Short mmCIF file of C-alpha atoms and ligand atoms in Angstrom, two decimals:
data_model
loop_
_atom_site.label_atom_id
_atom_site.label_comp_id
_atom_site.label_asym_id
_atom_site.label_seq_id
_atom_site.Cartn_x
_atom_site.Cartn_y
_atom_site.Cartn_z
CA UNK A 311 -68.04 -12.64 -29.52
CA UNK A 312 -65.25 -10.03 -29.35
CA UNK A 313 -66.37 -7.18 -27.10
CA UNK A 314 -69.75 -8.75 -26.28
CA UNK A 315 -70.62 -8.97 -22.58
CA UNK A 316 -72.20 -12.19 -21.32
CA UNK A 317 -73.68 -12.92 -17.90
CA UNK A 318 -73.87 -16.64 -17.14
CA UNK A 319 -75.71 -17.60 -13.95
CA UNK A 320 -74.35 -20.51 -11.92
CA UNK A 321 -71.13 -20.61 -13.92
CA UNK A 322 -68.51 -21.56 -11.31
CA UNK A 323 -69.04 -25.24 -12.14
CA UNK A 324 -70.84 -27.71 -14.38
CA UNK A 325 -72.56 -26.67 -17.60
CA UNK A 326 -72.44 -22.98 -16.66
CA UNK A 327 -68.65 -23.17 -16.22
CA UNK A 328 -68.36 -24.79 -19.64
CA UNK A 329 -70.49 -22.02 -21.16
CA UNK A 330 -68.53 -19.23 -19.44
CA UNK A 331 -65.18 -20.63 -20.56
CA UNK A 332 -66.44 -21.25 -24.11
CA UNK A 333 -67.71 -17.66 -24.42
CA UNK A 334 -64.49 -16.34 -22.85
CA UNK A 335 -62.36 -18.27 -25.37
CA UNK A 336 -64.42 -16.67 -28.15
CA UNK A 337 -63.48 -13.19 -26.88
CA UNK A 338 -66.53 -12.27 -24.80
CA UNK A 339 -66.36 -10.37 -21.50
CA UNK A 340 -67.85 -12.82 -19.00
CA UNK A 341 -69.62 -12.31 -15.68
CA UNK A 342 -69.14 -15.58 -13.80
CA UNK A 343 -72.07 -15.72 -11.38
CA UNK A 344 -71.96 -18.00 -8.36
CA UNK A 345 -73.94 -18.53 -5.18
CA UNK A 346 -71.68 -20.67 -2.96
CA UNK A 347 -68.75 -21.83 -5.15
CA UNK A 348 -66.51 -18.81 -4.63
CA UNK A 349 -63.18 -20.58 -5.13
CA UNK A 350 -64.39 -22.32 -8.30
CA UNK A 351 -65.70 -18.99 -9.63
CA UNK A 352 -62.25 -17.46 -9.12
CA UNK A 353 -60.68 -20.40 -10.99
CA UNK A 354 -63.13 -19.92 -13.87
CA UNK A 355 -62.15 -16.24 -14.10
CA UNK A 356 -58.45 -17.19 -14.11
CA UNK A 357 -58.98 -19.78 -16.84
CA UNK A 358 -60.74 -17.21 -19.02
CA UNK A 359 -57.98 -14.65 -18.36
CA UNK A 360 -55.30 -17.25 -19.13
CA UNK A 361 -56.87 -17.59 -22.58
CA UNK A 362 -56.66 -13.82 -23.08
CA UNK A 363 -60.29 -13.06 -22.15
CA UNK A 364 -61.83 -10.74 -19.58
CA UNK A 365 -64.01 -11.96 -16.72
CA UNK A 366 -65.22 -11.09 -13.23
CA UNK A 367 -66.79 -13.27 -10.55
CA UNK A 368 -70.08 -11.97 -9.14
CA UNK A 369 -71.82 -13.52 -6.20
CA UNK A 370 -75.63 -13.51 -6.33
CA UNK A 371 -78.33 -15.96 -5.36
CA UNK A 372 -80.60 -15.76 -8.41
CA UNK A 373 -83.68 -15.91 -6.16
CA UNK A 374 -82.59 -12.72 -4.39
CA UNK A 375 -83.70 -9.73 -6.46
CA UNK A 376 -81.43 -7.23 -4.71
CA UNK A 377 -78.40 -9.46 -5.16
CA UNK A 378 -79.18 -9.81 -8.88
CA UNK A 379 -79.50 -6.02 -9.16
CA UNK A 380 -76.12 -5.65 -7.44
CA UNK A 381 -74.65 -8.13 -9.96
CA UNK A 382 -75.96 -5.93 -12.80
CA UNK A 383 -74.14 -2.97 -11.21
CA UNK A 384 -70.90 -4.96 -11.05
CA UNK A 385 -71.35 -5.96 -14.70
CA UNK A 386 -71.93 -2.34 -15.73
CA UNK A 387 -68.89 -1.12 -13.78
CA UNK A 388 -66.61 -3.76 -15.28
CA UNK A 389 -67.84 -4.05 -18.86
CA UNK A 390 -70.96 -1.93 -19.42
CA UNK A 391 -74.43 -3.34 -20.17
CA UNK A 392 -74.82 -7.04 -20.93
CA UNK A 393 -75.46 -8.20 -24.49
CA UNK A 394 -76.20 -11.79 -23.47
CA UNK A 395 -77.87 -13.33 -20.41
CA UNK A 396 -77.62 -17.09 -19.96
CA UNK A 397 -80.01 -18.33 -17.26
CA UNK A 398 -78.21 -21.53 -16.32
CA UNK A 399 -78.41 -21.72 -12.50
CA UNK A 400 -80.48 -24.72 -11.52
CA UNK A 401 -81.06 -27.34 -8.85
CA UNK A 402 -82.95 -30.56 -8.24
CA UNK A 403 -84.69 -32.03 -5.18
CA UNK A 404 -85.81 -35.43 -6.43
CA UNK A 405 -88.45 -37.57 -4.81
CA UNK A 406 -91.50 -39.47 -5.92
CA UNK A 407 -94.47 -37.10 -6.22
CA UNK A 408 -96.55 -38.62 -3.40
CA UNK A 409 -93.70 -37.91 -0.99
CA UNK A 410 -92.77 -34.47 -2.34
CA UNK A 411 -92.92 -31.76 0.33
CA UNK A 412 -94.12 -28.24 -0.43
CA UNK A 413 -90.52 -27.09 0.31
CA UNK A 414 -89.09 -29.48 -2.31
CA UNK A 415 -91.65 -28.20 -4.81
CA UNK A 416 -91.12 -24.52 -4.02
CA UNK A 417 -87.31 -24.50 -3.82
CA UNK A 418 -86.94 -26.09 -7.27
CA UNK A 419 -89.51 -23.75 -8.84
CA UNK A 420 -87.91 -20.78 -7.07
CA UNK A 421 -84.40 -21.37 -8.42
CA UNK A 422 -85.05 -22.80 -11.90
CA UNK A 423 -88.04 -20.65 -12.85
CA UNK A 424 -88.08 -17.81 -10.29
CA UNK A 425 -84.34 -17.17 -10.70
CA UNK A 426 -84.84 -16.93 -14.46
CA UNK A 427 -87.68 -14.44 -13.89
CA UNK A 428 -85.55 -12.20 -11.65
CA UNK A 429 -82.41 -12.27 -13.81
CA UNK A 430 -84.35 -11.73 -17.04
CA UNK A 431 -86.25 -8.78 -15.61
CA UNK A 432 -83.14 -7.18 -14.10
CA UNK A 433 -81.12 -7.55 -17.34
CA UNK A 434 -84.09 -6.98 -19.68
CA UNK A 435 -83.18 -3.40 -20.62
CA UNK A 436 -79.56 -4.40 -21.29
CA UNK A 437 -80.62 -7.22 -23.62
CA UNK A 438 -83.35 -5.11 -25.26
CA UNK A 439 -80.94 -2.23 -25.97
CA UNK A 440 -78.03 -4.38 -27.17
CA UNK A 441 -77.61 -4.37 -30.97
CA UNK A 442 -77.68 -8.20 -30.97
CA UNK A 443 -79.18 -8.94 -27.55
CA UNK A 444 -79.62 -12.57 -26.52
CA UNK A 445 -81.54 -14.30 -23.76
CA UNK A 446 -80.68 -17.99 -23.45
CA UNK A 447 -82.46 -20.19 -20.91
CA UNK A 448 -81.09 -23.60 -19.96
CA UNK A 449 -83.99 -26.00 -19.73
CA UNK A 450 -83.76 -29.80 -19.88
CA UNK A 451 -84.91 -32.87 -21.77
CA UNK A 452 -86.83 -33.56 -18.54
CA UNK A 453 -89.00 -30.50 -19.28
CA UNK A 454 -90.15 -32.26 -22.46
CA UNK A 455 -90.29 -35.89 -21.43
CA UNK A 456 -90.85 -35.76 -17.65
CA UNK A 457 -88.75 -38.00 -15.42
CA UNK A 458 -89.58 -40.30 -12.52
CA UNK A 459 -89.10 -38.44 -9.20
CA UNK A 460 -88.73 -35.03 -10.84
CA UNK A 461 -92.26 -33.54 -10.97
CA UNK A 462 -90.94 -30.28 -9.49
CA UNK A 463 -87.95 -30.05 -11.86
CA UNK A 464 -89.97 -31.07 -14.94
CA UNK A 465 -92.60 -28.43 -14.13
CA UNK A 466 -89.92 -25.74 -13.77
CA UNK A 467 -88.02 -26.75 -16.90
CA UNK A 468 -91.11 -27.01 -19.10
CA UNK A 469 -92.26 -23.67 -17.66
CA UNK A 470 -89.15 -22.19 -19.26
CA UNK A 471 -90.46 -23.13 -22.73
CA UNK A 472 -93.58 -20.94 -22.43
CA UNK A 473 -91.60 -18.23 -20.69
CA UNK A 474 -88.98 -18.15 -23.46
CA UNK A 475 -91.52 -18.09 -26.31
CA UNK A 476 -93.35 -15.18 -24.67
CA UNK A 477 -90.19 -13.15 -24.02
CA UNK A 478 -89.11 -13.92 -27.61
CA UNK A 479 -92.32 -12.26 -28.85
CA UNK A 480 -91.80 -9.23 -26.63
CA UNK A 481 -88.06 -8.87 -27.43
CA UNK A 482 -88.82 -9.20 -31.15
CA UNK A 483 -90.25 -5.67 -31.03
CA UNK A 484 -86.59 -4.63 -30.69
CA UNK A 485 -83.89 -6.71 -32.38
CA UNK A 486 -83.08 -9.16 -29.59
CA UNK A 487 -83.87 -12.87 -29.35
CA UNK A 488 -84.75 -15.43 -26.69
CA UNK A 489 -84.15 -19.16 -26.97
CA UNK A 490 -83.98 -22.26 -24.82
CA UNK A 491 -81.36 -24.97 -24.82
CA UNK A 492 -82.60 -28.32 -23.53
CA UNK A 493 -79.63 -30.53 -22.64
CA UNK A 494 -79.94 -34.25 -22.14
CA UNK A 495 -78.10 -35.97 -19.28
CA UNK A 496 -74.78 -34.16 -18.94
CA UNK A 497 -71.68 -35.15 -16.95
CA UNK A 498 -71.76 -32.73 -13.98
CA UNK A 499 -72.25 -32.84 -10.21
CA UNK A 500 -76.01 -32.85 -10.86
CA UNK A 501 -75.79 -36.49 -11.99
CA UNK A 502 -73.80 -37.56 -8.91
CA UNK A 503 -76.90 -38.68 -7.03
CA UNK A 504 -78.07 -40.83 -9.96
CA UNK A 505 -77.12 -44.48 -9.38
CA UNK A 506 -74.68 -46.04 -11.88
CA UNK A 507 -77.25 -48.66 -12.95
CA UNK A 508 -79.78 -45.93 -13.77
CA UNK A 509 -77.14 -44.03 -15.79
CA UNK A 510 -76.36 -47.22 -17.73
CA UNK A 511 -80.06 -47.60 -18.56
CA UNK A 512 -80.22 -43.96 -19.67
CA UNK A 513 -77.15 -44.31 -21.93
CA UNK A 514 -78.63 -47.47 -23.47
CA UNK A 515 -81.57 -45.37 -24.68
CA UNK A 516 -79.47 -42.53 -26.15
CA UNK A 517 -78.96 -43.04 -29.92
CA UNK A 518 -75.47 -41.46 -29.71
CA UNK A 519 -74.69 -43.91 -26.87
CA UNK A 520 -73.09 -41.48 -24.43
CA UNK A 521 -73.88 -38.78 -21.89
CA UNK A 522 -73.34 -35.16 -22.93
CA UNK A 523 -70.10 -33.36 -22.10
CA UNK A 524 -70.50 -29.75 -20.90
CA UNK A 525 -68.76 -28.61 -24.10
CA UNK A 526 -71.57 -30.20 -26.20
CA UNK A 527 -74.01 -27.81 -24.53
CA UNK A 528 -71.62 -24.83 -24.42
CA UNK A 529 -71.03 -24.97 -28.18
CA UNK A 530 -74.75 -24.62 -28.90
CA UNK A 531 -75.08 -21.77 -26.39
CA UNK A 532 -72.05 -20.19 -28.10
CA UNK A 533 -73.88 -20.24 -31.43
CA UNK A 534 -77.06 -18.75 -29.91
CA UNK A 535 -75.03 -16.05 -28.13
CA UNK A 536 -73.28 -15.04 -31.34
CA UNK A 537 -74.43 -12.78 -34.15
CA UNK A 538 -74.79 -15.89 -36.36
CA UNK A 539 -78.13 -16.71 -34.69
CA UNK A 540 -79.84 -13.35 -35.47
CA UNK A 541 -82.90 -14.98 -37.10
CA UNK A 542 -83.44 -17.75 -34.54
CA UNK A 543 -85.89 -16.89 -31.78
CA UNK A 544 -88.45 -18.60 -29.55
CA UNK A 545 -86.83 -21.99 -30.20
CA UNK A 546 -85.95 -24.91 -28.00
CA UNK A 547 -82.68 -26.45 -29.19
CA UNK A 548 -82.29 -30.04 -27.96
CA UNK A 549 -78.77 -31.17 -27.13
CA UNK A 550 -79.55 -34.70 -26.08
CA UNK A 551 -77.83 -37.20 -28.37
CA UNK A 552 -81.13 -37.99 -30.07
CA UNK A 553 -83.06 -39.04 -26.95
CA UNK A 554 -86.43 -38.16 -28.44
CA UNK A 555 -85.89 -39.91 -31.79
P1 LIG B 837 -74.60 -28.38 -11.19
O1 LIG B 837 -73.31 -28.95 -11.58
O2 LIG B 837 -75.36 -28.95 -10.05
O3 LIG B 837 -74.41 -26.81 -10.96
C1 LIG B 837 -75.49 -26.01 -10.58
C2 LIG B 837 -75.08 -24.57 -10.71
O4 LIG B 837 -76.20 -23.76 -10.40
C3 LIG B 837 -73.94 -24.20 -9.75
O5 LIG B 837 -73.04 -23.36 -10.42
C4 LIG B 837 -74.67 -23.44 -8.64
O6 LIG B 837 -73.90 -22.41 -8.06
C5 LIG B 837 -75.80 -22.80 -9.44
N1 LIG B 837 -76.93 -22.44 -8.58
C6 LIG B 837 -77.82 -23.25 -7.96
N2 LIG B 837 -78.69 -22.53 -7.26
C7 LIG B 837 -78.34 -21.22 -7.43
C8 LIG B 837 -78.86 -19.98 -6.97
N3 LIG B 837 -79.94 -19.94 -6.17
N4 LIG B 837 -78.26 -18.85 -7.37
C9 LIG B 837 -77.18 -18.87 -8.18
N5 LIG B 837 -76.64 -20.01 -8.64
C10 LIG B 837 -77.22 -21.17 -8.27
O7 LIG B 837 -75.64 -28.40 -12.39
P2 LIG B 837 -75.41 -28.52 -13.97
O8 LIG B 837 -75.57 -29.94 -14.33
O9 LIG B 837 -74.21 -27.78 -14.38
O10 LIG B 837 -76.72 -27.77 -14.46
C11 LIG B 837 -76.69 -26.48 -15.04
C12 LIG B 837 -78.05 -26.23 -15.69
O11 LIG B 837 -78.29 -27.22 -16.69
C13 LIG B 837 -79.21 -26.33 -14.73
O12 LIG B 837 -80.20 -25.37 -15.05
C14 LIG B 837 -79.73 -27.72 -14.95
O13 LIG B 837 -81.07 -27.84 -14.57
C15 LIG B 837 -79.51 -27.87 -16.43
N6 LIG B 837 -79.43 -29.25 -16.92
C16 LIG B 837 -78.52 -30.13 -16.42
C17 LIG B 837 -78.49 -31.42 -16.92
C18 LIG B 837 -77.50 -32.45 -16.43
O14 LIG B 837 -77.69 -33.63 -16.75
N7 LIG B 837 -76.45 -32.10 -15.72
C19 LIG B 837 -79.37 -31.80 -17.93
C20 LIG B 837 -80.27 -30.88 -18.41
C21 LIG B 837 -80.30 -29.59 -17.91
P3 LIG B 837 -73.03 -22.61 -6.70
O15 LIG B 837 -72.21 -23.85 -6.87
O16 LIG B 837 -72.21 -21.36 -6.63
O17 LIG B 837 -74.01 -22.71 -5.56
#
């Protein structure tokens, strides 16, 4: 990853933080995007620099087109065009479908799917022109299997599959690739609202008998971001401990 520039959305904490630090340790220049976690973004940059890497923190709400365009400018000023875009920023607003408000539906679609649209379009030329350009979208096992109380999130995450396959076809006219990573249940703040008893039931159904660590997901993203994955495109890589076996 030496000299490659990677933009990771929502990377001040959680899975995105794990991805940013993993790519930084491998020698990439990293744009640590955040929306509200400014202090954590600064810490992520320091951690990457402590390991000898280069990073900047860039604030942008991924649903705000102008803010994403400003982030691209910051990336270009610091490192030049991006080789890799990881669309990781995501959110949930869980509730049973009959009680789901239009706002709960729209906000989840807007961040998980709309944010991916804006960031991909803004960084499209960078990824297209890069010698080994990579688009990596973070979906979820929930996009494949559905999940009680997550109709909005499941719709957004499964929407990423069709989106990724289509962009993969279009990027294939150059030499760049697009893939999805679909993590299973991963130890981050996102699971904080899930009751312990529900988590125990989930773990009981995972063949590898544990939740994912952020590093489990980051390592797979690291492979897809590297030149080793040149001939992999349009795929969904499950990182879920065998949940669908
Ligand atoms: P998390 O700990 O809740 O972190 C969410 C991240 O997304 C934060 O960095 C947050 O930034 C960022 N974000 C949210 N809305 C944003 C916006 N509008 N603009 C920019 N950034 C925004 O979540 P996580 O568990 O790390 O999840 C990361 C990704 O993995 C998500 O796409 C999620 O759907 C997916 N995923 C998670 C799991 C899981 O079990 N944890 C499983 C499968 C897939 P700020 O803090 O700066 O606001």
